[in-house]
Tab-separated table of C-alpha atoms in Angstrom:
chain	number	residue	atom	x	y	z
D	134	UNK	CA	46.624	-0.183	-11.671
D	135	UNK	CA	46.248	-3.849	-10.717
D	136	UNK	CA	42.898	-5.236	-11.724
D	137	UNK	CA	40.664	-5.513	-8.654
D	138	UNK	CA	39.446	-8.980	-9.680
D	139	UNK	CA	43.029	-10.285	-9.302
D	140	UNK	CA	43.566	-8.594	-5.951
D	141	UNK	CA	40.629	-10.401	-4.395
D	142	UNK	CA	42.049	-13.847	-5.140
D	143	UNK	CA	43.858	-13.434	-1.819
D	144	UNK	CA	40.645	-14.124	0.081
D	145	UNK	CA	38.323	-15.670	-2.491
D	146	UNK	CA	35.594	-18.032	-1.328
D	147	UNK	CA	33.801	-18.382	-4.693
D	148	UNK	CA	30.245	-19.450	-3.920
D	149	UNK	CA	27.377	-19.295	-6.399
D	150	UNK	CA	23.897	-18.681	-5.020
D	151	UNK	CA	20.764	-18.472	-7.091
D	152	UNK	CA	17.229	-17.316	-6.354
D	153	UNK	CA	15.139	-17.701	-9.497
D	154	UNK	CA	16.820	-17.209	-12.862
D	155	UNK	CA	19.548	-14.687	-12.013
D	156	UNK	CA	22.837	-16.183	-10.818
D	157	UNK	CA	25.349	-14.253	-8.808
D	158	UNK	CA	28.688	-15.428	-7.478
D	159	UNK	CA	29.987	-14.450	-4.069
D	160	UNK	CA	33.635	-13.832	-4.949
D	161	UNK	CA	34.923	-13.039	-1.464
D	162	UNK	CA	33.800	-12.196	2.058
D	163	UNK	CA	35.313	-11.390	5.424
D	164	UNK	CA	35.427	-9.018	8.385
D	165	UNK	CA	37.470	-5.892	7.728
D	166	UNK	CA	38.829	-5.076	11.202
D	167	UNK	CA	41.351	-7.135	13.164
D	168	UNK	CA	41.367	-6.157	16.857
D	169	UNK	CA	39.503	-2.891	16.204
D	170	UNK	CA	40.191	0.066	18.523
D	171	UNK	CA	36.489	0.377	19.410
D	172	UNK	CA	33.853	-1.802	21.067
D	173	UNK	CA	30.985	-1.078	18.660
D	174	UNK	CA	30.797	0.098	15.049
D	175	UNK	CA	28.003	0.787	12.586
D	176	UNK	CA	26.911	2.560	9.399
D	177	UNK	CA	29.665	1.744	6.906
D	178	UNK	CA	30.143	3.549	3.599
D	179	UNK	CA	32.416	2.731	0.649
D	180	UNK	CA	33.690	4.514	-2.444
D	181	UNK	CA	36.188	3.818	-5.220
D	182	UNK	CA	38.887	6.486	-5.318
D	183	UNK	CA	40.303	7.950	-8.524
D	184	UNK	CA	43.301	5.580	-8.219
D	185	UNK	CA	41.065	2.497	-8.028
D	186	UNK	CA	41.333	1.877	-4.287
D	187	UNK	CA	38.249	1.162	-2.198
D	188	UNK	CA	37.880	3.459	0.810
D	189	UNK	CA	35.669	2.502	3.754
D	190	UNK	CA	34.386	4.581	6.652
D	191	UNK	CA	32.084	3.902	9.610
D	192	UNK	CA	31.422	5.254	13.062
D	193	UNK	CA	32.800	3.497	16.118
D	194	UNK	CA	33.290	3.868	19.841
D	195	UNK	CA	32.046	2.449	23.115
D	196	UNK	CA	28.397	2.543	22.021
D	197	UNK	CA	26.280	4.423	19.462
D	198	UNK	CA	25.504	7.909	20.727
D	199	UNK	CA	28.335	8.098	23.258
D	200	UNK	CA	30.657	11.096	23.041
D	201	UNK	CA	33.693	8.947	22.229
D	202	UNK	CA	32.127	7.772	18.948
D	203	UNK	CA	34.149	9.098	15.983
D	204	UNK	CA	34.383	8.456	12.247
D	205	UNK	CA	36.958	5.819	11.297
D	206	UNK	CA	38.267	5.238	7.787
D	207	UNK	CA	40.760	3.153	5.869
D	208	UNK	CA	41.534	1.596	2.501
D	209	UNK	CA	40.378	-1.991	2.020
D	210	UNK	CA	43.565	-3.933	1.368
D	211	UNK	CA	44.297	-6.876	-0.923
D	212	UNK	CA	43.408	-9.204	1.969
D	213	UNK	CA	40.078	-7.468	2.561
D	214	UNK	CA	41.291	-5.869	5.780
D	215	UNK	CA	41.245	-2.248	6.917
D	216	UNK	CA	43.647	-0.466	9.248
D	217	UNK	CA	41.343	2.143	10.779
D	218	UNK	CA	42.327	5.702	11.564
D	219	UNK	CA	40.225	8.590	12.809
D	220	UNK	CA	38.837	10.776	10.024
D	221	UNK	CA	36.533	13.040	12.062
D	222	UNK	CA	35.380	13.625	15.621
D	223	UNK	CA	32.609	15.486	17.399
D	224	UNK	CA	34.735	17.921	19.402
D	225	UNK	CA	33.066	21.346	19.483
D	226	UNK	CA	35.484	23.042	21.915
D	227	UNK	CA	37.681	22.255	24.906
D	228	UNK	CA	34.706	21.389	27.118
D	229	UNK	CA	32.020	20.220	24.679
D	230	UNK	CA	31.959	17.060	22.590
D	231	UNK	CA	29.224	15.053	20.851
D	232	UNK	CA	28.962	11.700	19.111
D	233	UNK	CA	29.567	11.330	15.389
D	234	UNK	CA	27.034	9.483	13.226
D	235	UNK	CA	26.452	7.985	9.761
D	236	UNK	CA	29.426	8.827	7.512
D	237	UNK	CA	28.731	8.855	3.760
D	238	UNK	CA	31.487	9.011	1.142
D	239	UNK	CA	31.065	10.699	-2.245
D	240	UNK	CA	33.491	10.840	-5.163
D	241	UNK	CA	32.722	13.837	-7.328
D	242	UNK	CA	33.266	13.688	-11.075
D	243	UNK	CA	36.494	15.681	-10.662
D	244	UNK	CA	37.846	12.922	-8.388
D	245	UNK	CA	37.628	14.855	-5.129
D	246	UNK	CA	36.278	12.866	-2.182
D	247	UNK	CA	33.723	14.264	0.234
D	248	UNK	CA	33.083	12.761	3.674
D	249	UNK	CA	29.660	13.736	4.974
D	250	UNK	CA	28.790	12.897	8.583
D	251	UNK	CA	26.595	14.010	11.470
D	252	UNK	CA	27.469	15.406	14.892
D	253	UNK	CA	25.072	15.794	17.792
D	254	UNK	CA	23.358	14.197	20.764
D	255	UNK	CA	20.799	12.208	18.725
D	256	UNK	CA	19.244	11.947	15.228
D	257	UNK	CA	16.602	14.570	16.070
D	258	UNK	CA	19.149	17.197	17.070
D	259	UNK	CA	22.241	16.385	15.021
D	260	UNK	CA	23.690	18.628	12.304
D	261	UNK	CA	25.520	18.004	9.040
D	262	UNK	CA	29.292	18.242	8.596
D	263	UNK	CA	31.684	17.450	5.759
D	264	UNK	CA	35.364	17.277	4.862
D	265	UNK	CA	37.069	17.008	1.469
D	266	UNK	CA	40.124	15.112	0.253
D	267	UNK	CA	42.159	15.449	-2.924
D	268	UNK	CA	44.432	12.489	-2.208
D	269	UNK	CA	41.996	9.588	-1.914
D	270	UNK	CA	41.360	10.001	1.797
D	271	UNK	CA	45.006	10.058	2.912
D	272	UNK	CA	44.384	13.541	4.327
D	273	UNK	CA	41.220	15.581	4.875
D	274	UNK	CA	40.408	19.262	4.994
D	275	UNK	CA	39.223	21.037	8.118
D	276	UNK	CA	35.557	20.256	8.862
D	277	UNK	CA	32.796	22.410	7.418
D	278	UNK	CA	29.324	22.702	8.856
D	279	UNK	CA	26.439	22.504	6.396
D	280	UNK	CA	23.991	25.423	6.265
D	281	UNK	CA	21.198	25.576	8.832
D	282	UNK	CA	18.399	23.203	7.825
D	283	UNK	CA	20.670	21.132	5.551
D	284	UNK	CA	21.821	17.704	6.746
D	285	UNK	CA	23.344	16.147	3.629
D	286	UNK	CA	22.777	12.491	2.862
D	287	UNK	CA	21.651	10.668	5.979
D	288	UNK	CA	22.934	7.161	5.306
D	289	UNK	CA	23.183	6.432	1.588
D	290	UNK	CA	25.384	7.902	-1.100
D	291	UNK	CA	24.737	11.071	-3.044
D	292	UNK	CA	24.718	11.042	-6.849
D	293	UNK	CA	26.136	13.608	-9.233
D	294	UNK	CA	24.175	14.269	-12.413
D	295	UNK	CA	25.732	14.912	-15.835
D	296	UNK	CA	25.130	18.634	-15.387
D	297	UNK	CA	27.252	18.612	-12.210
D	298	UNK	CA	24.350	18.931	-9.785
D	299	UNK	CA	24.665	16.705	-6.702
D	300	UNK	CA	21.561	15.107	-5.188
D	301	UNK	CA	21.816	14.113	-1.540
D	302	UNK	CA	19.182	11.625	-0.313
D	303	UNK	CA	18.193	13.103	3.030
D	304	UNK	CA	15.556	12.759	5.735
D	305	UNK	CA	14.527	14.114	9.110
D	306	UNK	CA	13.233	12.541	12.305
D	307	UNK	CA	10.802	15.027	13.811
D	308	UNK	CA	10.263	15.528	17.564
D	309	UNK	CA	6.704	14.131	17.245
D	310	UNK	CA	8.108	10.815	15.992
D	311	UNK	CA	7.194	11.328	12.329
D	312	UNK	CA	9.838	10.648	9.668
D	313	UNK	CA	10.011	12.257	6.256
D	314	UNK	CA	12.400	12.120	3.308
D	315	UNK	CA	13.635	14.940	1.100
D	316	UNK	CA	16.286	15.527	-1.524
D	317	UNK	CA	18.951	18.147	-0.899
D	318	UNK	CA	20.438	19.607	-4.064
D	319	UNK	CA	23.804	21.343	-4.299
D	320	UNK	CA	26.363	22.401	-6.878
D	321	UNK	CA	29.819	20.858	-7.336
D	322	UNK	CA	31.342	23.410	-4.937
D	323	UNK	CA	28.957	22.357	-2.121
D	324	UNK	CA	28.182	26.024	-1.518
D	325	UNK	CA	24.650	26.454	-2.889
D	326	UNK	CA	21.985	24.248	-1.289
D	327	UNK	CA	18.243	23.814	-1.521
D	328	UNK	CA	15.768	21.242	-0.202
D	329	UNK	CA	13.302	19.441	-2.454
D	330	UNK	CA	10.318	17.982	-0.575
D	331	UNK	CA	8.942	14.500	-1.217
D	332	UNK	CA	5.212	13.911	-0.559
D	333	UNK	CA	4.963	16.154	2.484
D	334	UNK	CA	1.372	15.063	3.132
D	335	UNK	CA	2.199	11.369	3.422
D	336	UNK	CA	1.531	9.557	6.683
D	337	UNK	CA	4.319	7.078	5.911
D	338	UNK	CA	7.335	7.287	8.211
D	339	UNK	CA	10.351	7.073	5.904
D	340	UNK	CA	14.050	7.912	6.157
D	341	UNK	CA	17.433	7.130	4.575
D	342	UNK	CA	16.567	7.000	0.847
D	343	UNK	CA	18.730	5.575	-1.957
D	344	UNK	CA	18.657	7.058	-5.484
D	345	UNK	CA	18.425	4.910	-8.636
D	346	UNK	CA	18.624	5.852	-12.354
D	347	UNK	CA	16.346	4.697	-15.206
D	348	UNK	CA	17.587	6.629	-18.247
D	349	UNK	CA	16.752	10.142	-19.324
D	350	UNK	CA	15.724	12.131	-16.271
D	351	UNK	CA	13.819	9.311	-14.537
D	352	UNK	CA	14.885	8.570	-10.953
D	353	UNK	CA	13.570	6.430	-8.113
D	354	UNK	CA	14.152	6.607	-4.374
D	355	UNK	CA	13.852	3.573	-2.091
D	356	UNK	CA	13.416	4.284	1.627
D	357	UNK	CA	13.516	2.622	5.023
D	358	UNK	CA	10.130	2.781	6.718
D	359	UNK	CA	8.106	1.977	9.826
D	360	UNK	CA	5.329	0.595	7.619
D	361	UNK	CA	6.794	-2.885	7.047
D	362	UNK	CA	7.895	-2.387	3.433
D	363	UNK	CA	10.531	-0.492	1.494
D	364	UNK	CA	8.797	2.689	0.300
D	365	UNK	CA	9.418	4.394	-3.063
D	366	UNK	CA	8.860	7.621	-4.970
D	367	UNK	CA	9.624	8.551	-8.593
D	368	UNK	CA	10.904	11.616	-10.433
D	369	UNK	CA	10.718	12.360	-14.152
D	370	UNK	CA	12.878	15.507	-14.021
D	371	UNK	CA	16.190	14.567	-12.359
D	372	UNK	CA	14.824	14.962	-8.855
D	373	UNK	CA	13.330	18.442	-9.176
D	374	UNK	CA	9.951	17.034	-8.093
D	375	UNK	CA	8.713	13.668	-6.827
D	376	UNK	CA	5.639	11.486	-6.946
D	377	UNK	CA	3.648	10.370	-3.929
D	378	UNK	CA	5.244	7.747	-1.717
D	379	UNK	CA	4.069	4.152	-2.143
D	380	UNK	CA	4.987	0.738	-0.812
D	381	UNK	CA	7.104	-1.715	-2.789
D	382	UNK	CA	6.822	-5.489	-2.438
D	383	UNK	CA	10.132	-5.563	-0.542
D	384	UNK	CA	9.810	-6.130	3.197
D	385	UNK	CA	11.479	-3.736	5.626
D	386	UNK	CA	11.645	-4.237	9.412
D	387	UNK	CA	12.517	-0.585	10.035
D	388	UNK	CA	16.106	-1.174	8.970
D	389	UNK	CA	18.501	0.664	6.666
D	390	UNK	CA	18.865	-0.387	3.035
D	391	UNK	CA	21.107	0.637	0.158
D	392	UNK	CA	20.747	0.321	-3.591
D	393	UNK	CA	22.751	1.000	-6.735
D	394	UNK	CA	22.184	1.269	-10.487
D	395	UNK	CA	24.613	-1.042	-12.289
D	396	UNK	CA	26.467	-0.216	-15.477
D	397	UNK	CA	24.090	-2.484	-17.418
D	398	UNK	CA	21.054	-0.570	-16.152
D	399	UNK	CA	19.863	-3.190	-13.665
D	400	UNK	CA	19.140	-2.238	-10.070
D	401	UNK	CA	20.432	-3.970	-6.924
D	402	UNK	CA	19.213	-3.488	-3.372
D	403	UNK	CA	20.573	-4.928	-0.120
D	404	UNK	CA	17.861	-5.288	2.515
D	405	UNK	CA	16.599	-7.223	5.541
D	406	UNK	CA	13.740	-9.430	4.242
D	407	UNK	CA	11.731	-9.641	7.469
D	408	UNK	CA	8.588	-8.133	8.939
D	409	UNK	CA	8.910	-5.601	11.755
D	410	UNK	CA	9.315	-6.920	15.283
D	411	UNK	CA	8.198	-5.432	18.560
D	412	UNK	CA	11.314	-3.259	18.736
D	413	UNK	CA	13.166	-1.433	15.953
D	414	UNK	CA	16.218	-3.713	16.182
D	415	UNK	CA	14.216	-6.896	15.534
D	416	UNK	CA	14.298	-8.420	12.046
D	417	UNK	CA	17.923	-7.631	11.214
D	418	UNK	CA	19.326	-11.179	11.342
D	419	UNK	CA	18.734	-11.940	7.665
D	420	UNK	CA	20.230	-9.969	4.798
D	421	UNK	CA	19.646	-10.416	1.059
D	422	UNK	CA	20.392	-8.877	-2.319
D	423	UNK	CA	17.549	-8.371	-4.792
D	424	UNK	CA	17.634	-7.279	-8.443
D	425	UNK	CA	15.197	-5.445	-10.690
D	426	UNK	CA	15.088	-4.148	-14.247
D	427	UNK	CA	12.189	-1.720	-13.723
D	428	UNK	CA	12.256	-0.895	-10.012
D	429	UNK	CA	8.844	-2.509	-9.565
D	430	UNK	CA	9.454	-6.242	-9.873
D	431	UNK	CA	12.247	-7.446	-7.594
D	432	UNK	CA	13.905	-10.859	-7.460
D	433	UNK	CA	16.091	-12.091	-4.611
D	434	UNK	CA	19.424	-13.128	-6.106
D	435	UNK	CA	21.632	-13.757	-3.071
D	436	UNK	CA	21.470	-14.419	0.646
D	437	UNK	CA	24.249	-12.678	2.539
D	438	UNK	CA	23.277	-13.684	6.075
D	439	UNK	CA	20.782	-16.081	7.635
D	440	UNK	CA	20.833	-15.612	11.392
D	441	UNK	CA	18.523	-15.707	14.378
D	442	UNK	CA	19.041	-12.823	16.817
D	443	UNK	CA	22.190	-11.238	15.392
D	444	UNK	CA	22.283	-7.852	13.689
D	445	UNK	CA	23.393	-7.721	10.044
D	446	UNK	CA	22.287	-4.304	8.920
D	447	UNK	CA	22.933	-0.897	7.376
D	448	UNK	CA	24.439	-2.096	4.082
D	449	UNK	CA	26.367	0.002	1.600
D	450	UNK	CA	26.695	-1.109	-2.023
D	451	UNK	CA	28.699	0.142	-5.000
D	452	UNK	CA	29.966	-1.122	-8.349
D	453	UNK	CA	33.598	-0.422	-9.184
D	454	UNK	CA	35.107	0.355	-12.563
D	455	UNK	CA	35.983	-3.318	-13.150
D	456	UNK	CA	32.317	-4.343	-12.870
D	457	UNK	CA	32.504	-6.058	-9.480
D	458	UNK	CA	29.860	-5.215	-6.865
D	459	UNK	CA	31.044	-4.433	-3.337
D	460	UNK	CA	28.882	-4.605	-0.218
D	461	UNK	CA	29.682	-3.711	3.371
D	462	UNK	CA	27.387	-3.982	6.366
D	463	UNK	CA	27.291	-3.949	10.161
D	464	UNK	CA	28.284	-7.332	11.575
D	465	UNK	CA	26.517	-7.617	14.937
D	466	UNK	CA	27.751	-4.126	15.873
D	467	UNK	CA	31.230	-5.558	16.522
D	468	UNK	CA	32.744	-5.327	13.041
D	469	UNK	CA	32.029	-4.519	9.399
D	470	UNK	CA	31.655	-7.353	6.923
D	471	UNK	CA	32.838	-6.925	3.336
D	472	UNK	CA	31.454	-9.024	0.461
D	473	UNK	CA	32.322	-8.909	-3.252
D	474	UNK	CA	29.845	-10.376	-5.743
D	475	UNK	CA	29.466	-10.607	-9.512
D	476	UNK	CA	26.749	-11.670	-11.906
D	477	UNK	CA	27.398	-14.807	-13.948
D	478	UNK	CA	27.352	-14.282	-17.672
């Protein structure tokens, strides 16, 4: 396998940005689609396959929520580009079709890929679907519908524990406008599911959690919220139960985030560092990366975008086997931007 760090020399921009003491280098950046076969796209997800390739998926079509919106996927090439092909659609039968939403890729410890996604008229009525692949996303199984009441991860990646249990960071948007997060637990076969509540009495409106690791059985979730800040909860038993929700110091203008635990134990989050605007889409023109050692004290380490009225949102972040950190995010709803960064020694 060619080392990924050598592959990216084809479109390296090599910029070092520093906020505070930590220094991170932006190795490469660029838009992944050339003349995409859709007008709008959103909600990207990335995963490293068992052969070392980086697979990307997103939803795209004429406009979010329209029936022609499907899940697109493709391998990120040496030039940072993706040739998209349809991975899933929302066809129910010959006369009924719905939009697809929010794909999330998972690589299980046995190397099998799982593509989770949603189908339905809107986020209050959608349902969970998934497909599997044993060849790195070249082909996918027939679609499976998740059990009633189970949605799978809503935006951010699931994690598989050492005991094989998979934790899916999930959430629901209730008809009364209230949002709540939960953790859906399943086995490696994806057949046995149960929901684990998180602070059901909270008045905070939170969705789309990310899961972080702190050694032993200690976990943290970080969530999008309507309350102006990223909201957190903690578990001391591998997600079997969770603390009350509380605000972090990280701002959140009601926009999706993503976070990852690095191999060295540090935590990274990609987020929009603005206060909420009048409408939910305000405050998405700036995008940053922040780092923490304890999940409490966060330091901005890189600015990815500094705009005015554009939308740079819904990031996905992962660290590959070579140590590089890969980030994708919505680029003004017209494309997906792909950035590779690394921490300076």
